[in-house]
CSV table of C-alpha atoms in Angstrom, one decimal:
chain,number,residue,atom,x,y,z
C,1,UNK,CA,0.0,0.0,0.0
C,2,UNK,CA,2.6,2.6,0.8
C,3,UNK,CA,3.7,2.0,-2.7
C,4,UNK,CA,0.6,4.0,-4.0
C,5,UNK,CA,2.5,7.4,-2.9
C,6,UNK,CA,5.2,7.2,-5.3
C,7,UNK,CA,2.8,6.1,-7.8
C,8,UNK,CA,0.5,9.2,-6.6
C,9,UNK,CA,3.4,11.3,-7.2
C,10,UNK,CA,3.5,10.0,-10.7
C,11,UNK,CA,-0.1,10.6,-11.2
C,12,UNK,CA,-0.5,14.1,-10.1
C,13,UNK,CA,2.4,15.4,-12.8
C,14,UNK,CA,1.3,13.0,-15.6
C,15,UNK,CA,-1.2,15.9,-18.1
C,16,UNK,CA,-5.1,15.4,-17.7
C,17,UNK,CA,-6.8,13.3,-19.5
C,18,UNK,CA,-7.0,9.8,-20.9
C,19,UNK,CA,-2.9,9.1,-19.9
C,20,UNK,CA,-4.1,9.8,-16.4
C,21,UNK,CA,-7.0,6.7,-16.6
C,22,UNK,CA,-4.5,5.0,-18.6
C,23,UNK,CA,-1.9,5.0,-16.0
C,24,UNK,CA,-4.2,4.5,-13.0
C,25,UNK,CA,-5.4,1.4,-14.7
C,26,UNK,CA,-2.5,-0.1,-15.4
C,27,UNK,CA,-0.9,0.3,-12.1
C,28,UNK,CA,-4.0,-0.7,-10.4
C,29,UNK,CA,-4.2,-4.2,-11.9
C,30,UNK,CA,-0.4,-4.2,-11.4
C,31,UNK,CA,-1.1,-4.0,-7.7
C,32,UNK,CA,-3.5,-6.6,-8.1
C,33,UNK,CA,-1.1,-9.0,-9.7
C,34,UNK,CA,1.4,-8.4,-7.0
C,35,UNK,CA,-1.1,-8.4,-4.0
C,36,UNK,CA,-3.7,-11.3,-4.8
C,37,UNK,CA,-1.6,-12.7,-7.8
C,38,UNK,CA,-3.8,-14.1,-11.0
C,39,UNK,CA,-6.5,-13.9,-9.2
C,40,UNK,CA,-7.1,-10.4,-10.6
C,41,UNK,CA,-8.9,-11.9,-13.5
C,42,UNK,CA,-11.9,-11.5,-11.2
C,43,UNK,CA,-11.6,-7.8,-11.2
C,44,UNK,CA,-11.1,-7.2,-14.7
C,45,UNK,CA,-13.8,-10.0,-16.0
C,46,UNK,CA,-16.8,-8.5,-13.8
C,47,UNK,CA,-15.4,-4.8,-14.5
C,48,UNK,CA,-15.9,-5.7,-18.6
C,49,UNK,CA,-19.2,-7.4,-17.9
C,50,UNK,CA,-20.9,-4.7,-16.4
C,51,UNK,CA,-20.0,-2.5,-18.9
C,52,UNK,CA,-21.0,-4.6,-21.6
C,53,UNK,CA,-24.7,-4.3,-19.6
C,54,UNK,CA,-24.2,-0.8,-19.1
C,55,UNK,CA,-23.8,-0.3,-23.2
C,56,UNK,CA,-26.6,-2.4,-24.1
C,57,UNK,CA,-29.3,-1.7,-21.6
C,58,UNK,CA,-31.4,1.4,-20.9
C,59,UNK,CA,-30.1,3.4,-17.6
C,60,UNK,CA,-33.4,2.1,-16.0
C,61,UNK,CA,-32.6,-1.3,-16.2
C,62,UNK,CA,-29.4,-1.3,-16.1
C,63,UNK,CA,-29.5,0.4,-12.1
C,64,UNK,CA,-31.4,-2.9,-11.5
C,65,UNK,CA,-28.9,-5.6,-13.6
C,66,UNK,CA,-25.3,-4.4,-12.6
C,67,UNK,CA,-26.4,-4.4,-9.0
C,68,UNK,CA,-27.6,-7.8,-9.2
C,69,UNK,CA,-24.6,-9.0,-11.0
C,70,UNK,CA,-21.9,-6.9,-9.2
C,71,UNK,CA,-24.1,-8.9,-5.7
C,72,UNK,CA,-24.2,-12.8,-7.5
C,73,UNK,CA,-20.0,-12.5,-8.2
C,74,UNK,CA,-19.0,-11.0,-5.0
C,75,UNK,CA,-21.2,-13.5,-3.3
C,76,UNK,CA,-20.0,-16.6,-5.8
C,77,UNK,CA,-16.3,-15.2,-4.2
C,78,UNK,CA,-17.2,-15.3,-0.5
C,79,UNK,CA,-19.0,-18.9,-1.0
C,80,UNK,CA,-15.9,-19.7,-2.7
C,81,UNK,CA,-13.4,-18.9,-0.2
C,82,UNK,CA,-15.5,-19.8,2.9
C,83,UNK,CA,-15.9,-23.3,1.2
C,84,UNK,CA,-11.8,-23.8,0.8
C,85,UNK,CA,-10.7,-21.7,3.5
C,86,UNK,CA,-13.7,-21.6,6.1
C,87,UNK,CA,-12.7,-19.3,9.1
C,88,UNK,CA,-9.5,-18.2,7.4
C,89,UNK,CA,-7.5,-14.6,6.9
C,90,UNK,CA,-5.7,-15.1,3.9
C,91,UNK,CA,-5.9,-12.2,1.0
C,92,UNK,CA,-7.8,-13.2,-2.0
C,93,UNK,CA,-9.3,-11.5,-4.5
C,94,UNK,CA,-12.9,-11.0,-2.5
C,95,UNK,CA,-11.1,-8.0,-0.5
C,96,UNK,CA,-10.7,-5.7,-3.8
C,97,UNK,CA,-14.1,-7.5,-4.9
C,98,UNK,CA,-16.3,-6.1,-2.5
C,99,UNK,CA,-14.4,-2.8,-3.5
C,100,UNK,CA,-15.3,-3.0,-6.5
C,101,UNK,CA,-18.9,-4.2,-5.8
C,102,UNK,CA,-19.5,-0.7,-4.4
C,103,UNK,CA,-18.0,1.1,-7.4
C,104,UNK,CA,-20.2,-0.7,-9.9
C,105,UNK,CA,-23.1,-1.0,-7.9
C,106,UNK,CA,-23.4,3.1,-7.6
C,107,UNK,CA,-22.3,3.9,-11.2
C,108,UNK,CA,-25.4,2.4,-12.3
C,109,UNK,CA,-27.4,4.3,-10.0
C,110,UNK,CA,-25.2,7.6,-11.0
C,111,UNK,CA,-25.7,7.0,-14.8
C,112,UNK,CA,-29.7,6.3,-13.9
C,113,UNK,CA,-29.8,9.4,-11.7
C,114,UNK,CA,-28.1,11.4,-14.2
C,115,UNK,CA,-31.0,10.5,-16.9
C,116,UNK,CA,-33.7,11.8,-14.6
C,117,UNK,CA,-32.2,14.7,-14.1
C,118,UNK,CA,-31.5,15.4,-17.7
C,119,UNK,CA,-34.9,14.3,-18.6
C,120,UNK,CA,-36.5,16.6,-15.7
C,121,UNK,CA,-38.1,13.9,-13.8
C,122,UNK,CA,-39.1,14.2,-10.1
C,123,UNK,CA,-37.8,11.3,-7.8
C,124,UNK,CA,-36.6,11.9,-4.4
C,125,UNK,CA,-33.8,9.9,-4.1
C,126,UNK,CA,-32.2,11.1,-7.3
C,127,UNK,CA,-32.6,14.7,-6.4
C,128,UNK,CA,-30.9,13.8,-3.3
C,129,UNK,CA,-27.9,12.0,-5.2
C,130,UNK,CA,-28.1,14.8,-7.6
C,131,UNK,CA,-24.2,16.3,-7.1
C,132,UNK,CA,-22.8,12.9,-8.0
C,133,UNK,CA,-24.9,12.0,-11.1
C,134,UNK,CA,-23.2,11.2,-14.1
C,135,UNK,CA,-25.2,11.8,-17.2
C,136,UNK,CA,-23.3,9.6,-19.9
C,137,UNK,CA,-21.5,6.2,-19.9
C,138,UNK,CA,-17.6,7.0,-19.8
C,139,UNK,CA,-15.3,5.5,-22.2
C,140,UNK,CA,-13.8,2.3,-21.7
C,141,UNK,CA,-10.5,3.8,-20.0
C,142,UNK,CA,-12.2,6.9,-18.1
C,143,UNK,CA,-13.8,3.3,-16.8
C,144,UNK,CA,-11.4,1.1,-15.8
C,145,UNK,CA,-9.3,3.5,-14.7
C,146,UNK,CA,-11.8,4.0,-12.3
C,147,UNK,CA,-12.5,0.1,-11.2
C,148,UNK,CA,-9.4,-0.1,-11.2
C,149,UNK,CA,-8.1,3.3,-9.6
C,150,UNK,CA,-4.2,2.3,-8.3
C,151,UNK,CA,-5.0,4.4,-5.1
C,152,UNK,CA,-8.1,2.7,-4.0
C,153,UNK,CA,-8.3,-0.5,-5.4
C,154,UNK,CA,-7.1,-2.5,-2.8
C,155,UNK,CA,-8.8,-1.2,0.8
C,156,UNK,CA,-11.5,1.5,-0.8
C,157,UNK,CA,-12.4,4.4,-0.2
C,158,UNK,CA,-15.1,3.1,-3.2
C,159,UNK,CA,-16.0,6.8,-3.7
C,160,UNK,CA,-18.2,8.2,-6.2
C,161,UNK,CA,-16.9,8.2,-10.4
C,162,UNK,CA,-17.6,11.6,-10.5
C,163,UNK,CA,-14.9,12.8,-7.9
C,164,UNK,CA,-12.3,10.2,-9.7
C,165,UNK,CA,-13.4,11.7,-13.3
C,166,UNK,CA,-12.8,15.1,-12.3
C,167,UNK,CA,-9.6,14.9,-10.7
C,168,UNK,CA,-8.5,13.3,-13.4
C,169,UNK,CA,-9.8,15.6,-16.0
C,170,UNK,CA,-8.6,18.7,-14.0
C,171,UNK,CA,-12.4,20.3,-13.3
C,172,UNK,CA,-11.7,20.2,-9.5
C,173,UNK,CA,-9.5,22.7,-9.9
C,174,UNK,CA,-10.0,24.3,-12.9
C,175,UNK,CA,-12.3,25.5,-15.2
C,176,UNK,CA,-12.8,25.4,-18.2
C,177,UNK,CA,-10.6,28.3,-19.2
C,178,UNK,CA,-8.1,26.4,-17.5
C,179,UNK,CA,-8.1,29.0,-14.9
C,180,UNK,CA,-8.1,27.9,-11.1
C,181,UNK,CA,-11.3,28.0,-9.7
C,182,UNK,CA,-9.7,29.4,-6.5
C,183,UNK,CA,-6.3,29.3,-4.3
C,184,UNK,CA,-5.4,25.6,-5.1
C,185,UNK,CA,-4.3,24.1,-1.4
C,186,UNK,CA,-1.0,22.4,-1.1
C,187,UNK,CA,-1.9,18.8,-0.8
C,188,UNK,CA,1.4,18.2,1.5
C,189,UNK,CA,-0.3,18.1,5.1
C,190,UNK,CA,-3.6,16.4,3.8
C,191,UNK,CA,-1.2,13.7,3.0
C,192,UNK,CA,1.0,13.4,5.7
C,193,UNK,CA,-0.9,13.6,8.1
C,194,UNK,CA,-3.5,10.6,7.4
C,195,UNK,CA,0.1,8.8,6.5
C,196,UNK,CA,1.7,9.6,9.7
C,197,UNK,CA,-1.5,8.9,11.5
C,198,UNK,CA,-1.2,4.9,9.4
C,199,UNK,CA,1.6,4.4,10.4
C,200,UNK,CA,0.8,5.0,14.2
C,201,UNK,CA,-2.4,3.3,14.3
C,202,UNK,CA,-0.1,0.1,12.4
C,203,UNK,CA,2.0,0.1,15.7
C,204,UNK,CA,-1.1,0.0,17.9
C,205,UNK,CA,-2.5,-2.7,16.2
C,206,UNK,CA,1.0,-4.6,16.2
C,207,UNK,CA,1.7,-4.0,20.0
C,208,UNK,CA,-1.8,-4.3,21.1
C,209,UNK,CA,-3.0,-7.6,18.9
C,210,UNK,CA,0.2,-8.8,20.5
C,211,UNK,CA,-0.8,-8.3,24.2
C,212,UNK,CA,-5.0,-8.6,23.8
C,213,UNK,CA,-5.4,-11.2,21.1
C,214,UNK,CA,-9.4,-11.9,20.2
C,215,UNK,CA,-8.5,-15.4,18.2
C,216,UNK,CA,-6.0,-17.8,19.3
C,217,UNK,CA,-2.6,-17.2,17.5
C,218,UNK,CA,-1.3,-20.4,17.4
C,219,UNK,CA,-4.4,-21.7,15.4
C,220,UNK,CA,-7.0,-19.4,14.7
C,221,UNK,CA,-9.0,-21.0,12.1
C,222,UNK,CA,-9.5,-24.5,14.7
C,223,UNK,CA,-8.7,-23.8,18.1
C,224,UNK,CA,-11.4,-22.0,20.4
C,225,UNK,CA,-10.7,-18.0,20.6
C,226,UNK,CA,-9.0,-16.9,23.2
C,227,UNK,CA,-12.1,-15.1,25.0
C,228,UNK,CA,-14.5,-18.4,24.6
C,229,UNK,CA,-11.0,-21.1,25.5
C,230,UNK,CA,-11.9,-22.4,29.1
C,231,UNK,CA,-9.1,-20.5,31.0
C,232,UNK,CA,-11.3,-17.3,30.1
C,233,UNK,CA,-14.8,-18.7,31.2
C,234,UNK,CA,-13.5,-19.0,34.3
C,235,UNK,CA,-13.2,-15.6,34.8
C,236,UNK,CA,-15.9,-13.2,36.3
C,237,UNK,CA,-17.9,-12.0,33.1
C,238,UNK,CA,-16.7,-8.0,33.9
C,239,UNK,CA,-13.0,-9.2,33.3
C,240,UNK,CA,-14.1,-11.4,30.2
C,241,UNK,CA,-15.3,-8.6,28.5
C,242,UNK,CA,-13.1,-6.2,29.7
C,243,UNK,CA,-11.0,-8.9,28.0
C,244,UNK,CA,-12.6,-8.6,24.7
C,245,UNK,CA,-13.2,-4.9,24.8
C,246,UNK,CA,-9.8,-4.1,24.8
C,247,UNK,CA,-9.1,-6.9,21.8
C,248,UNK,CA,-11.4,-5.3,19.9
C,249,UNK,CA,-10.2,-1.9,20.3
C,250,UNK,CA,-7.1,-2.9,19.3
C,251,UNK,CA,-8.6,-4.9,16.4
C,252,UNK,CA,-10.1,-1.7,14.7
C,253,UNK,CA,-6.5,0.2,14.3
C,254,UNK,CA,-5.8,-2.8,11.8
C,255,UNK,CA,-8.8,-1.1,9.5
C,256,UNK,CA,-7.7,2.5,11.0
C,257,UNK,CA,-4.4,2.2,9.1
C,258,UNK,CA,-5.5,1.2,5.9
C,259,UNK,CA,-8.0,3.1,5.6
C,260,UNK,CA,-6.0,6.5,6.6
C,261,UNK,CA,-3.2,5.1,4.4
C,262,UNK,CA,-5.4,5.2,1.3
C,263,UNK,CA,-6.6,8.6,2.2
C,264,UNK,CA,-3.2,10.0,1.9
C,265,UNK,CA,-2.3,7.9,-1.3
C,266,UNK,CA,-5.7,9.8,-3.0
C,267,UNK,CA,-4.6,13.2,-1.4
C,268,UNK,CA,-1.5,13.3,-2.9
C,269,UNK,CA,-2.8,13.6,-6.6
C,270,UNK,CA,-5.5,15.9,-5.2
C,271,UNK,CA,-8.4,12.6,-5.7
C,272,UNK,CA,-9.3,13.2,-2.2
C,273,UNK,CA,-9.9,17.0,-2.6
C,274,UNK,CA,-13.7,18.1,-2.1
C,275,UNK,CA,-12.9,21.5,-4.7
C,276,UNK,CA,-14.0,25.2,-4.4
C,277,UNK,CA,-17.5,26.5,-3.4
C,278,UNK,CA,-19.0,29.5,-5.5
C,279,UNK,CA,-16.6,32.1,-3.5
C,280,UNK,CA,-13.4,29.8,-4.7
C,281,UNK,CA,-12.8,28.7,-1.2
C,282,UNK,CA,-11.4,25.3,-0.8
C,283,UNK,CA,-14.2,22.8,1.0
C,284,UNK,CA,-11.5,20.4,2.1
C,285,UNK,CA,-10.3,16.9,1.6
C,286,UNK,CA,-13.3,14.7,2.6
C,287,UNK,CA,-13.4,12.6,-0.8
C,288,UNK,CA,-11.2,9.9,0.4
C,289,UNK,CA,-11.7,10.3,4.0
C,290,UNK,CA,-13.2,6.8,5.3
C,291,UNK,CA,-12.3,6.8,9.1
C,292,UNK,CA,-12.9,9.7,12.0
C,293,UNK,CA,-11.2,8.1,14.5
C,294,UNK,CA,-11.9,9.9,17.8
C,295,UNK,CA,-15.6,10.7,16.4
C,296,UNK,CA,-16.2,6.8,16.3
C,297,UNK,CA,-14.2,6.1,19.6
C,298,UNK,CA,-16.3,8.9,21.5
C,299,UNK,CA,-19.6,8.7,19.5
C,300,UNK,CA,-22.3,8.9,21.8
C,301,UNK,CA,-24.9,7.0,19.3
C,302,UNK,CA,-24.8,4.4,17.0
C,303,UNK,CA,-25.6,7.0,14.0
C,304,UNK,CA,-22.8,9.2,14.8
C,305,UNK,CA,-20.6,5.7,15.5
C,306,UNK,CA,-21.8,4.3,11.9
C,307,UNK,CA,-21.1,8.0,10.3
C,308,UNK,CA,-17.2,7.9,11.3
C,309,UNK,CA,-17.1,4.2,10.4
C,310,UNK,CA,-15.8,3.0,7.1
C,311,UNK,CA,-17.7,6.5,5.6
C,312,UNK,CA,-17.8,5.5,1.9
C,313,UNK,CA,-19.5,2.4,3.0
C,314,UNK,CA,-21.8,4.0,4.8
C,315,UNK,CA,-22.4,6.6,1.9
C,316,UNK,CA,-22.9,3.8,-0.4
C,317,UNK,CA,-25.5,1.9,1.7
C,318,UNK,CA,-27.2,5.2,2.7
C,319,UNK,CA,-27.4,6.3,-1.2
C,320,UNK,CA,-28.1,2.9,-3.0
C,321,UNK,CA,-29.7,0.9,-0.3
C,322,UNK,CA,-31.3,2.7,2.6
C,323,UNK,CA,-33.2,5.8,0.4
C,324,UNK,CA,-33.8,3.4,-2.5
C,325,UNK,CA,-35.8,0.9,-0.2
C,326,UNK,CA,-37.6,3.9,1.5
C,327,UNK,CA,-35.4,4.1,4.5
C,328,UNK,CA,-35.7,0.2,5.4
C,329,UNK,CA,-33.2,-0.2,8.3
C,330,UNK,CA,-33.3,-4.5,8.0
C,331,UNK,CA,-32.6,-3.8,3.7
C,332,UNK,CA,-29.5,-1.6,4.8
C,333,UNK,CA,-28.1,-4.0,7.7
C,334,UNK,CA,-29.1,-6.7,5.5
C,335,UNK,CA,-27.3,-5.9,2.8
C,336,UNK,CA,-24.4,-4.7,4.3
C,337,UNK,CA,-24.0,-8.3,5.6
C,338,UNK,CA,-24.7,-10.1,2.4
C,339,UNK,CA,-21.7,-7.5,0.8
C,340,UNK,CA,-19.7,-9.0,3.6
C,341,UNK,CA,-20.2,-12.0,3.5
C,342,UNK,CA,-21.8,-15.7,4.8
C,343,UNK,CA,-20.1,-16.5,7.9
C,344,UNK,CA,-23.1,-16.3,10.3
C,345,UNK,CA,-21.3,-14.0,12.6
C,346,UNK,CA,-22.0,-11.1,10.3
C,347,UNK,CA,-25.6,-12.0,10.4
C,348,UNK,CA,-26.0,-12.3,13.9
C,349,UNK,CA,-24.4,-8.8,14.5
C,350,UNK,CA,-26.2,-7.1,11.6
C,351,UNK,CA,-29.4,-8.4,12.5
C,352,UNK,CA,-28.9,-7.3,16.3
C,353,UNK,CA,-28.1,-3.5,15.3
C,354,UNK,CA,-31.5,-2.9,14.2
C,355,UNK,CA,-32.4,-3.6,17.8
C,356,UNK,CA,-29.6,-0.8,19.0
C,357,UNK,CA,-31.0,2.0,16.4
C,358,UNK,CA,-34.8,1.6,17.7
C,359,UNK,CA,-33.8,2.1,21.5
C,360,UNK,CA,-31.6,5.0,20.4
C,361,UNK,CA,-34.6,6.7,18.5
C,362,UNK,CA,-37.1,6.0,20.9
C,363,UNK,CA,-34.3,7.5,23.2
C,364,UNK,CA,-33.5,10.2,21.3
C,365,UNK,CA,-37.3,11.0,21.0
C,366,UNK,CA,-38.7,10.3,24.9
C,367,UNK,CA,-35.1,11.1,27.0
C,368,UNK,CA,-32.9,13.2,25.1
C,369,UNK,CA,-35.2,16.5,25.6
C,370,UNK,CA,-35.1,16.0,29.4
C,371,UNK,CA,-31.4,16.8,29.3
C,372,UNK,CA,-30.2,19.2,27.2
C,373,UNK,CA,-31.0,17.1,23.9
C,374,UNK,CA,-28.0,15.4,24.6
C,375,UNK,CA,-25.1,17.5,24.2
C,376,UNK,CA,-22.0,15.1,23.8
C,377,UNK,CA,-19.8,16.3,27.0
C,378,UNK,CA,-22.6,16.8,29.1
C,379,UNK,CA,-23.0,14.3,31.8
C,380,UNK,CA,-26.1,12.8,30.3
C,381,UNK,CA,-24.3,12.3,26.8
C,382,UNK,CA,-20.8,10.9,28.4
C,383,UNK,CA,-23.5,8.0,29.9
C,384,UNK,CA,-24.9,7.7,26.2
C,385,UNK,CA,-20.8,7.6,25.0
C,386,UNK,CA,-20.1,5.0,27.2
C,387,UNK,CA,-23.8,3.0,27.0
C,388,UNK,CA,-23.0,3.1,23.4
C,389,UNK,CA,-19.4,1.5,23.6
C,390,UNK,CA,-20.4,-1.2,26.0
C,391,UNK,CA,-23.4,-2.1,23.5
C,392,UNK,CA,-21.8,-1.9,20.5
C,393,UNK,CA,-18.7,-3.9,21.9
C,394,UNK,CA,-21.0,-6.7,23.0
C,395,UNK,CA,-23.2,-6.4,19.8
C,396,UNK,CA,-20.2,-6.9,17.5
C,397,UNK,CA,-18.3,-10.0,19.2
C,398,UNK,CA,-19.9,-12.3,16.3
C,399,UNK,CA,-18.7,-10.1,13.5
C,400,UNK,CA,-15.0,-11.0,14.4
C,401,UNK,CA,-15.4,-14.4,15.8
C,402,UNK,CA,-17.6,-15.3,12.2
C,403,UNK,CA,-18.2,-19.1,13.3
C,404,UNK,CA,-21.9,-19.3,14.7
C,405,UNK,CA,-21.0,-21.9,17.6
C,406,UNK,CA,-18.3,-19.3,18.6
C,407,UNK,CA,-20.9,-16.3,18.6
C,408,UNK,CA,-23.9,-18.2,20.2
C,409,UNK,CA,-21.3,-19.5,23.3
C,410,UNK,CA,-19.5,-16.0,23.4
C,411,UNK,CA,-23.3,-14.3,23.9
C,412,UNK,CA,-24.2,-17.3,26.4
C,413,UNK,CA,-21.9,-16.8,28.7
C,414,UNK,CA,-22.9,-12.9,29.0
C,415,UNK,CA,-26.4,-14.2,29.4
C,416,UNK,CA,-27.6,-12.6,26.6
C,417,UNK,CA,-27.3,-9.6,28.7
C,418,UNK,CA,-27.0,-7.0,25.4
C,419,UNK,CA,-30.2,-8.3,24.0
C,420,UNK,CA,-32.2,-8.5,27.1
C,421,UNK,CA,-31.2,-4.8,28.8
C,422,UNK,CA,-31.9,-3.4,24.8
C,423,UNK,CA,-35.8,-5.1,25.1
C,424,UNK,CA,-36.2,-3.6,28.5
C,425,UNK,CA,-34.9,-0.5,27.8
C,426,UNK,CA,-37.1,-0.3,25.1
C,427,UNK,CA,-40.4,-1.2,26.9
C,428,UNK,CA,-39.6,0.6,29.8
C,429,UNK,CA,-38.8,4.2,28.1
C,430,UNK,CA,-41.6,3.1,25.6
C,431,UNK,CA,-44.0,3.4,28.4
C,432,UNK,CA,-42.6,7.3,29.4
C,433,UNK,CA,-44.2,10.0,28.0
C,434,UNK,CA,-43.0,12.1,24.9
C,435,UNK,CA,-41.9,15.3,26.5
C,436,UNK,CA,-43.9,18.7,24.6
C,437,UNK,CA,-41.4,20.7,22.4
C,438,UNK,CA,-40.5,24.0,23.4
C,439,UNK,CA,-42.5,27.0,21.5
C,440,UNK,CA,-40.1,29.5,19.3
């Protein structure tokens, strides 16, 4: 990965245009050759498919088709590898897959947008996905330079085509006079400091993964995890998952670096650069950004916690899922799981968040007014920050542990104690009246 800043270098002095798809093309399936090794073919095969749908079907269908085919080979992947290498780590080509799912799956919503909008139609959720419609198919290298951007292709950030077209054609910054649309901003600090900050949160995970391992290291795909193995059921249940809340913790840096290592790597040729408003002021470098960090470690909700989280993601199930299906919570979580995968741990933990988002509304609707409305450092939202580590900590044991025997004993020997104080909470605060809304 922290080959892709040379390479950025490269990118950002080649002239806009085609040479600039050309190259990011090229040196994309390049990395994939040298990452995953032949097993690229997968990337390039379904990248060429979906085109071929996209050129001979209507926009309107084609939103529904590329989806649907983007879904059947990412999931044909995961059955794959789950079937040869059940409970295993090792890097295949599903990882830049489900990347690529994302990229495909909302081009043919941008490309179905962009014909509303040209033929003046009124629908909701393309008005709301107006700024990143695209209103013609791009050529075959504006294409796979962008399925297969070098910068992106191996841990995300899947953003939108439009931003990758228009870096590489120059229209972030200028127009089409070739005059800047405002003070261009030195890309130097946006991509050190999400580099530096990689390489930091690489030593946490190496130090801390070390000291507070979740699987067992000497065989994780067979022996028990370490916080199910019998030494650690013999511990009080506070120190077990004290156990497994620092392991997770120190779990998440591994996702923390390459996600923030990416972010620099798109900085560095301006890809991660959100442009000028109308007054020519820079908006900032938000494009690439897929992790905030402290927001997620200190979120005091699970909406602001799945806002900092993996942001493209979220921007891609939010835009293509959750609007699309009007605002179905079970569509979005239960996509999000079939995009991950079939181990049932993903299921389990997906289909328990639901349960966390209607005690935080019915929260946010009958207790949050009595207190300020829940201003983050109060006292009353430092109990919802910590309420919502504790919860979410428990929620997502499954999603690591992927095994269901492993899940079901893990959430046994808390006594279910997630699921049954979220039901209570819920009927109890159900039963509290809905405080009157202040008059203006």
């Amino acid at each position: 990965m922290f080959i892709c800043y040379p390479l950025g270098l490269i990118m950002l002095a080649l002239p806009y245009g085609k040479v600039k798809h050309l190259f990011s093309f090229i040196l994309g399936a390049f990395l994939l050759q040298f990452t995953i090794g032949v097993q690229w073919i997968h990337h390039l095969i379904s990248s060429l498919i979906a085109y071929g749908i996209f050129l001979v079907f209507p926009a309107k269908t084609a939103k529904t088709l590329v989806p649907i085919f983007a879904m059947v080979y990412i999931t044909g992947g995961h059955l794959h590898r789950q079937y040869i290498n059940y409970l295993g780590w090792d890097m295949d080509f599903t990882g830049p897959q489900m990347v690529l799912t994302m990229k495909l799956y909302s081009l043919a919503y941008n490309l179905y947008d962009g014909e509303v909008i040209k033929q003046g139609r009124e629908e909701r959720a393309s008005k709301k996905c107006a700024d990143v419609a695209v209103t013609s198919l791009p050529g075959i290298i504006e294409y796979l330079g962008y399925t297969f951007c070098f910068a992106s292709v191996l841990a995300g950030p899947a953003f939108e085509y439009k931003f990758y077209a228009d870096a590489c054609d120059g229209s972030r910054l200028y127009d089409a006079n070739g005059k800047p649309k405002g003070k261009i901003p030195s890309q130097v600090w946006p991509t050190l400091r999400p580099l530096l900050g990689s390489l930091l949160c690489l030593g946490i995970f190496v130090a801390g993964s070390g000291m507070y391992p979740l699987l067992n290291p000497a065989d994780p795909q067979n022996a028990d995890p370490i916080i199910i193995n019998e030494e650690a059921l013999a511990k009080p249940m506070y120190a077990r998952y004290a156990y497994s809340w620092l392991a997770l913790f120190f779990i998440r840096f591994k996702y923390y670096f390459a996600w923030m290592n990416a972010e620099g790597a798109n900085n560095i040729w301006y890809a991660g650069f959100e442009g000028f408003d109308e007054k020519g002021e820079a908006k900032g470098w938000e494009v690439s950004n897929n992790i905030d960090v402290i927001q997620f470690e200190t979120a005091p909700n699970l909406k602001t916690l799945s806002a900092a989280w993996n942001k493209k993601t979220a921007n891609w199930l939010a835009r293509y899922v959750y609007i699309r299906t009007g605002g179905s919570l079970f569509a979005t979580y239960g996509m999000s799981a079939f995009w991950h995968g079939f181990y049932p741990g993903y299921y389990l933990f997906f289909m328990s968040v639901p349960l966390i988002s209607f005690c935080e509304r019915l929260g946010r609707k009958k207790l949050s007014p009595r207190f300020g409305n829940g201003k983050k450092w109060s006292p009353y939202g430092i109990v919802c920050m910590i309420t919502t580590s504790l919860f979410v900590q428990y929620m997502i044991q499954p999603f690591q542990l992927l095994a269901f025997d492993w899940a079901v004993v893990n959430w046994k020997n808390y006594y279910f104690i997630g699921h049954i104080l979220a039901v209570i909470f819920y009927v109890v605060v159900s039963q509290l009246p809905t405080p009157k809304k202040k008059e203006a």
